[in-house]
Short mmCIF file of C-alpha atoms in Angstrom, two decimals:
data_model
loop_
_atom_site.label_atom_id
_atom_site.label_comp_id
_atom_site.label_asym_id
_atom_site.label_seq_id
_atom_site.Cartn_x
_atom_site.Cartn_y
_atom_site.Cartn_z
CA HIS B 94 -7.83 -29.94 17.78
CA ARG B 95 -8.23 -33.14 15.70
CA GLY B 96 -10.41 -34.82 18.27
CA LYS B 97 -12.45 -31.76 19.01
CA LYS B 98 -15.79 -31.15 17.27
CA MET B 99 -15.60 -27.71 15.59
CA SER B 100 -18.43 -25.30 16.15
CA GLY B 101 -18.88 -21.52 16.23
CA SER B 102 -15.70 -19.51 16.86
CA GLY B 103 -13.67 -22.72 16.78
CA TYR B 104 -13.31 -22.29 13.03
CA ASP B 105 -11.02 -19.31 13.58
CA ASP B 106 -8.43 -21.30 15.61
CA SER B 107 -6.19 -21.70 12.51
CA VAL B 108 -5.95 -20.96 8.78
CA ILE B 109 -6.39 -24.63 7.97
CA PHE B 110 -10.08 -24.59 9.01
CA LEU B 111 -12.83 -23.62 6.55
CA SER B 112 -16.12 -22.54 8.11
CA PRO B 113 -19.50 -24.01 6.92
CA GLU B 114 -19.80 -20.78 4.88
CA GLY B 115 -16.48 -21.45 3.10
CA LYS B 116 -14.63 -18.67 4.95
CA ILE B 117 -11.13 -18.70 6.50
CA TYR B 118 -11.64 -16.39 9.41
CA GLN B 119 -7.89 -15.88 10.11
CA ILE B 120 -7.63 -14.27 6.65
CA GLU B 121 -10.71 -12.18 7.29
CA TYR B 122 -9.21 -10.91 10.57
CA ALA B 123 -5.97 -9.95 8.69
CA GLU B 124 -8.04 -8.12 6.04
CA LYS B 125 -9.83 -6.24 8.83
CA ALA B 126 -6.45 -5.00 10.02
CA VAL B 127 -5.86 -3.61 6.59
CA GLU B 128 -9.35 -2.10 6.25
CA THR B 129 -9.23 -0.15 9.39
CA SER B 130 -5.62 1.13 8.74
CA SER B 131 -4.34 4.11 6.82
CA THR B 132 -5.47 4.66 3.23
CA ILE B 133 -2.76 3.85 0.73
CA ILE B 134 -2.77 4.76 -2.93
CA GLY B 135 -0.58 4.06 -5.96
CA ALA B 136 -1.13 5.58 -9.41
CA VAL B 137 0.71 5.08 -12.78
CA CYS B 138 1.25 8.44 -14.45
CA LYS B 139 2.59 9.63 -17.81
CA ASP B 140 6.16 9.62 -16.69
CA GLY B 141 6.20 7.29 -13.60
CA ILE B 142 4.42 6.17 -10.49
CA VAL B 143 3.28 8.06 -7.37
CA MET B 144 2.62 6.27 -4.09
CA GLY B 145 1.07 7.97 -1.06
CA THR B 146 -0.58 7.43 2.37
CA GLU B 147 -2.47 9.39 4.89
CA LYS B 148 -1.52 8.75 8.52
CA VAL B 149 -3.14 9.64 11.75
CA LEU B 150 -0.58 10.92 14.21
CA PRO B 151 -0.79 8.69 17.43
CA ASN B 152 0.35 11.71 19.61
CA LYS B 153 1.78 15.17 19.41
CA LEU B 154 5.19 14.08 20.59
CA LEU B 155 5.84 12.06 17.53
CA ILE B 156 8.54 13.60 15.25
CA PRO B 157 7.00 14.20 11.79
CA GLN B 158 7.64 11.67 9.04
CA THR B 159 9.27 9.06 11.32
CA ASP B 160 6.28 6.68 11.27
CA LYS B 161 7.28 5.35 7.92
CA ARG B 162 5.01 3.36 5.60
CA ILE B 163 6.98 3.59 2.33
CA TYR B 164 10.33 1.88 1.88
CA SER B 165 12.82 1.11 -0.97
CA ILE B 166 13.51 -2.45 -2.06
CA SER B 167 16.09 -1.40 -4.54
CA LYS B 168 17.07 1.76 -6.41
CA SER B 169 14.19 1.13 -8.92
CA ALA B 170 11.55 -0.47 -6.63
CA GLY B 171 9.54 0.88 -3.71
CA ILE B 172 6.86 -0.61 -1.46
CA LEU B 173 4.03 1.03 0.46
CA VAL B 174 2.41 -0.92 3.32
CA ASN B 175 -0.45 -0.55 5.76
CA GLY B 176 -2.26 -2.65 8.38
CA VAL B 177 0.18 -4.15 10.88
CA ILE B 178 3.23 -2.18 9.98
CA PRO B 179 5.88 -4.64 11.26
CA ASP B 180 4.21 -7.31 9.04
CA GLY B 181 4.64 -4.90 6.19
CA ARG B 182 8.29 -4.39 7.04
CA ASN B 183 8.76 -8.11 6.97
CA ILE B 184 7.43 -8.25 3.40
CA MET B 185 9.72 -5.40 2.51
CA TYR B 186 12.80 -7.21 3.87
CA LYS B 187 11.74 -10.32 1.92
CA GLY B 188 11.60 -8.16 -1.17
CA ARG B 189 15.15 -6.99 -0.67
CA LYS B 190 16.30 -10.63 -0.27
CA GLU B 191 14.49 -11.67 -3.35
CA TYR B 192 15.99 -8.78 -5.37
CA LYS B 193 19.57 -9.63 -4.19
CA ALA B 194 19.04 -13.38 -4.85
CA TYR B 195 17.73 -12.80 -8.33
CA SER B 196 20.51 -10.34 -9.17
CA ASP B 197 23.17 -12.76 -7.78
CA GLN B 198 21.78 -15.71 -9.80
CA TYR B 199 20.90 -14.10 -13.16
CA GLY B 200 23.00 -10.92 -13.22
CA ALA B 201 20.00 -8.80 -13.86
CA GLU B 202 17.41 -6.81 -12.09
CA ILE B 203 14.16 -8.65 -11.16
CA SER B 204 11.07 -7.42 -12.94
CA GLY B 205 8.17 -5.91 -11.08
CA LYS B 206 5.84 -8.86 -11.98
CA VAL B 207 8.27 -11.55 -10.83
CA LEU B 208 9.04 -9.71 -7.60
CA ALA B 209 5.31 -9.10 -6.92
CA ASP B 210 4.50 -12.81 -7.69
CA ARG B 211 7.26 -13.95 -5.24
CA LEU B 212 6.06 -11.71 -2.42
CA ALA B 213 2.50 -12.74 -2.97
CA GLN B 214 3.54 -16.41 -2.79
CA TYR B 215 5.46 -15.60 0.51
CA MET B 216 2.28 -14.09 1.86
CA HIS B 217 0.13 -16.91 0.71
CA PHE B 218 2.46 -19.44 2.35
CA ASN B 219 1.34 -18.20 5.72
CA THR B 220 -2.34 -19.06 4.92
CA CYS B 221 -1.64 -22.63 4.22
CA TYR B 222 -0.17 -24.17 7.39
CA TYR B 223 -1.30 -24.82 10.94
CA GLY B 224 0.60 -22.56 13.35
CA LYS B 225 1.07 -19.75 10.80
CA ARG B 226 -0.70 -16.40 10.81
CA PRO B 227 -1.59 -14.50 7.78
CA TYR B 228 0.26 -11.20 7.31
CA GLY B 229 -2.09 -8.39 8.38
CA THR B 230 -0.82 -6.07 5.70
CA SER B 231 -1.52 -4.90 2.16
CA CYS B 232 1.40 -3.85 -0.02
CA VAL B 233 1.53 -1.65 -3.06
CA LEU B 234 4.75 -2.32 -5.12
CA ALA B 235 6.12 0.18 -7.66
CA CYS B 236 8.94 -0.92 -9.96
CA TYR B 237 10.82 0.03 -13.07
CA ASP B 238 12.83 -2.15 -15.47
CA LYS B 239 14.02 -1.61 -19.05
CA VAL B 240 11.72 -4.32 -20.52
CA HIS B 241 8.45 -3.62 -18.88
CA GLY B 242 8.88 0.03 -17.88
CA TYR B 243 6.82 1.21 -14.87
CA THR B 244 4.61 -1.44 -13.17
CA LEU B 245 2.27 -1.19 -10.18
CA HIS B 246 1.06 -4.23 -8.22
CA MET B 247 -0.85 -4.73 -5.01
CA MET B 248 -0.86 -7.75 -2.68
CA ASP B 249 -3.47 -8.57 0.05
CA PRO B 250 -3.21 -10.77 3.21
CA ALA B 251 -4.47 -13.85 1.35
CA GLY B 252 -1.59 -13.57 -1.18
CA ASN B 253 -3.67 -12.35 -4.08
CA CYS B 254 -1.61 -10.13 -6.48
CA SER B 255 -2.77 -7.99 -9.45
CA GLN B 256 -1.25 -5.31 -11.65
CA TYR B 257 -2.96 -1.85 -11.69
CA TYR B 258 -3.01 1.49 -13.33
CA GLY B 259 -4.24 2.83 -10.02
CA CYS B 260 -5.02 1.02 -6.70
CA ALA B 261 -6.07 1.86 -3.10
CA ASN B 262 -6.66 0.07 0.09
CA GLY B 263 -7.30 0.88 3.81
CA ARG B 264 -10.03 2.70 5.50
CA GLY B 265 -10.75 5.03 2.63
CA LYS B 266 -10.41 2.55 -0.23
CA GLN B 267 -13.92 2.87 -1.71
CA SER B 268 -13.82 6.68 -1.98
CA SER B 269 -10.24 6.57 -3.20
CA ARG B 270 -10.82 4.00 -5.90
CA SER B 271 -13.79 6.02 -7.10
CA GLU B 272 -11.70 9.10 -7.40
CA LEU B 273 -8.86 7.19 -9.03
CA GLU B 274 -11.24 5.97 -11.70
CA LYS B 275 -12.58 9.48 -12.45
CA GLU B 276 -9.05 10.99 -12.93
CA GLU B 277 -7.00 10.08 -16.02
CA PHE B 278 -3.60 9.78 -14.20
CA LYS B 279 -1.92 8.32 -17.29
CA ALA B 280 -2.23 11.76 -18.89
CA LEU B 281 -0.63 13.54 -15.96
CA THR B 282 3.02 13.77 -14.90
CA CYS B 283 3.90 12.68 -11.36
CA GLU B 284 4.28 16.40 -10.34
CA GLU B 285 0.76 17.13 -11.57
CA ALA B 286 -0.69 14.02 -9.89
CA LEU B 287 0.75 14.65 -6.41
CA PRO B 288 -1.75 17.50 -5.39
CA LYS B 289 -4.66 15.40 -6.70
CA ILE B 290 -3.58 12.28 -4.76
CA ALA B 291 -3.07 14.39 -1.62
CA LYS B 292 -6.60 15.64 -1.90
CA ILE B 293 -7.99 12.20 -2.50
CA LEU B 294 -6.19 10.94 0.60
CA LEU B 295 -7.50 13.62 2.82
CA THR B 296 -11.12 13.31 1.59
CA SER B 297 -11.13 9.50 1.61
CA THR B 298 -12.72 9.05 5.02
CA GLU B 299 -14.65 11.12 7.55
CA GLU B 300 -13.30 9.20 10.49
CA THR B 301 -9.97 10.93 10.60
CA LYS B 302 -10.69 14.52 9.37
CA ASP B 303 -10.62 16.05 12.82
CA LYS B 304 -7.46 14.21 14.04
CA GLY B 305 -3.84 15.09 13.50
CA ARG B 306 -2.67 13.74 10.23
CA GLU B 307 0.27 13.76 7.84
CA LEU B 308 0.93 12.58 4.27
CA GLU B 309 3.84 10.50 3.02
CA PHE B 310 4.78 10.27 -0.64
CA SER B 311 7.36 8.74 -2.89
CA VAL B 312 7.95 8.96 -6.68
CA LEU B 313 9.52 6.57 -9.25
CA SER B 314 9.75 8.51 -12.54
CA ASP B 315 11.73 9.73 -15.47
CA GLU B 316 12.55 12.86 -13.48
CA THR B 317 14.13 10.75 -10.77
CA ASN B 318 16.12 8.84 -13.37
CA HIS B 319 13.99 5.75 -12.69
CA GLU B 320 15.02 5.71 -9.08
CA HIS B 321 12.55 5.36 -6.08
CA LYS B 322 12.74 8.68 -4.25
CA PHE B 323 10.96 9.88 -1.11
CA LEU B 324 9.43 13.32 -0.90
CA SER B 325 10.86 15.52 1.81
CA ALA B 326 8.87 16.25 4.98
CA GLU B 327 8.66 19.80 3.78
CA LYS B 328 7.21 18.84 0.41
CA CYS B 329 4.72 16.45 2.12
CA GLN B 330 3.59 19.26 4.41
CA GLU B 331 3.23 21.66 1.46
CA LEU B 332 1.00 19.19 -0.42
CA TYR B 333 -1.02 18.59 2.84
CA GLU B 334 -1.66 22.32 3.43
CA ALA B 335 -2.44 22.96 -0.32
CA ALA B 336 -4.94 20.06 -0.30
CA LEU B 337 -6.68 21.25 2.97
CA LYS B 338 -6.99 24.75 1.50
CA SER B 339 -8.62 23.37 -1.74
CA ILE B 340 -10.96 21.23 0.31
CA ASP B 341 -11.95 24.20 2.50
CA GLU B 342 -12.60 26.39 -0.64
CA GLU B 343 -14.85 23.81 -2.21
CA ASP B 344 -16.88 23.52 1.12
CA MET B 345 -17.35 27.29 1.19
CA GLU B 346 -18.62 27.33 -2.37
CA GLU B 347 -21.08 24.57 -1.63
CA ASP B 348 -22.40 26.55 1.46
#
């Protein structure tokens, strides 16, 4: 490629090429994989953190709640991914390695900020070298430690990382972010927040409302003794049905 004059689509051959507009197309492609994927949400509540996602079922033969998007990194840390799910799992496994390495070296739990920064650096590394591909995933990281309490971070394919009170990404990110800004989740318990987040997920996009869907949730809270816990398939289905009923009732009132 060094002897080749770059023009047009040639700028997307590798992450080392900047286009005349200052864009790195490989990163934009990875971000597109995130934007067209499942909506993911994280919210800090009065007593902990709730993470949730809405998933389109690829076919009727899939066993419910087996297409996982939420994983545990440690007892007190969980991660939610979207986009290219195997890429997300790779970030999750890296998180587990970082957690163990930090614990072995310092004899203490890694904080949410340090873990998020390390995972973001790992994602950014793939945007710096020829022959590497950016990870086509966005990750929401929920952590608890005794010093900082509950922390919520989100990383994107470029390796950007920020801490949030509430965050969303995926196909319904604009609608979800607007709804998260309207609701004061810091004043709600995780149990109170779950139905509201379920409703936000189901109304986040028009594209999937007529397709088979399911919700997946996890909670990290005082009630779970600061441990990252997954909601059962039955509880997720209960939240899904209650949210649908509430949406239908609102539609009837408007009519």
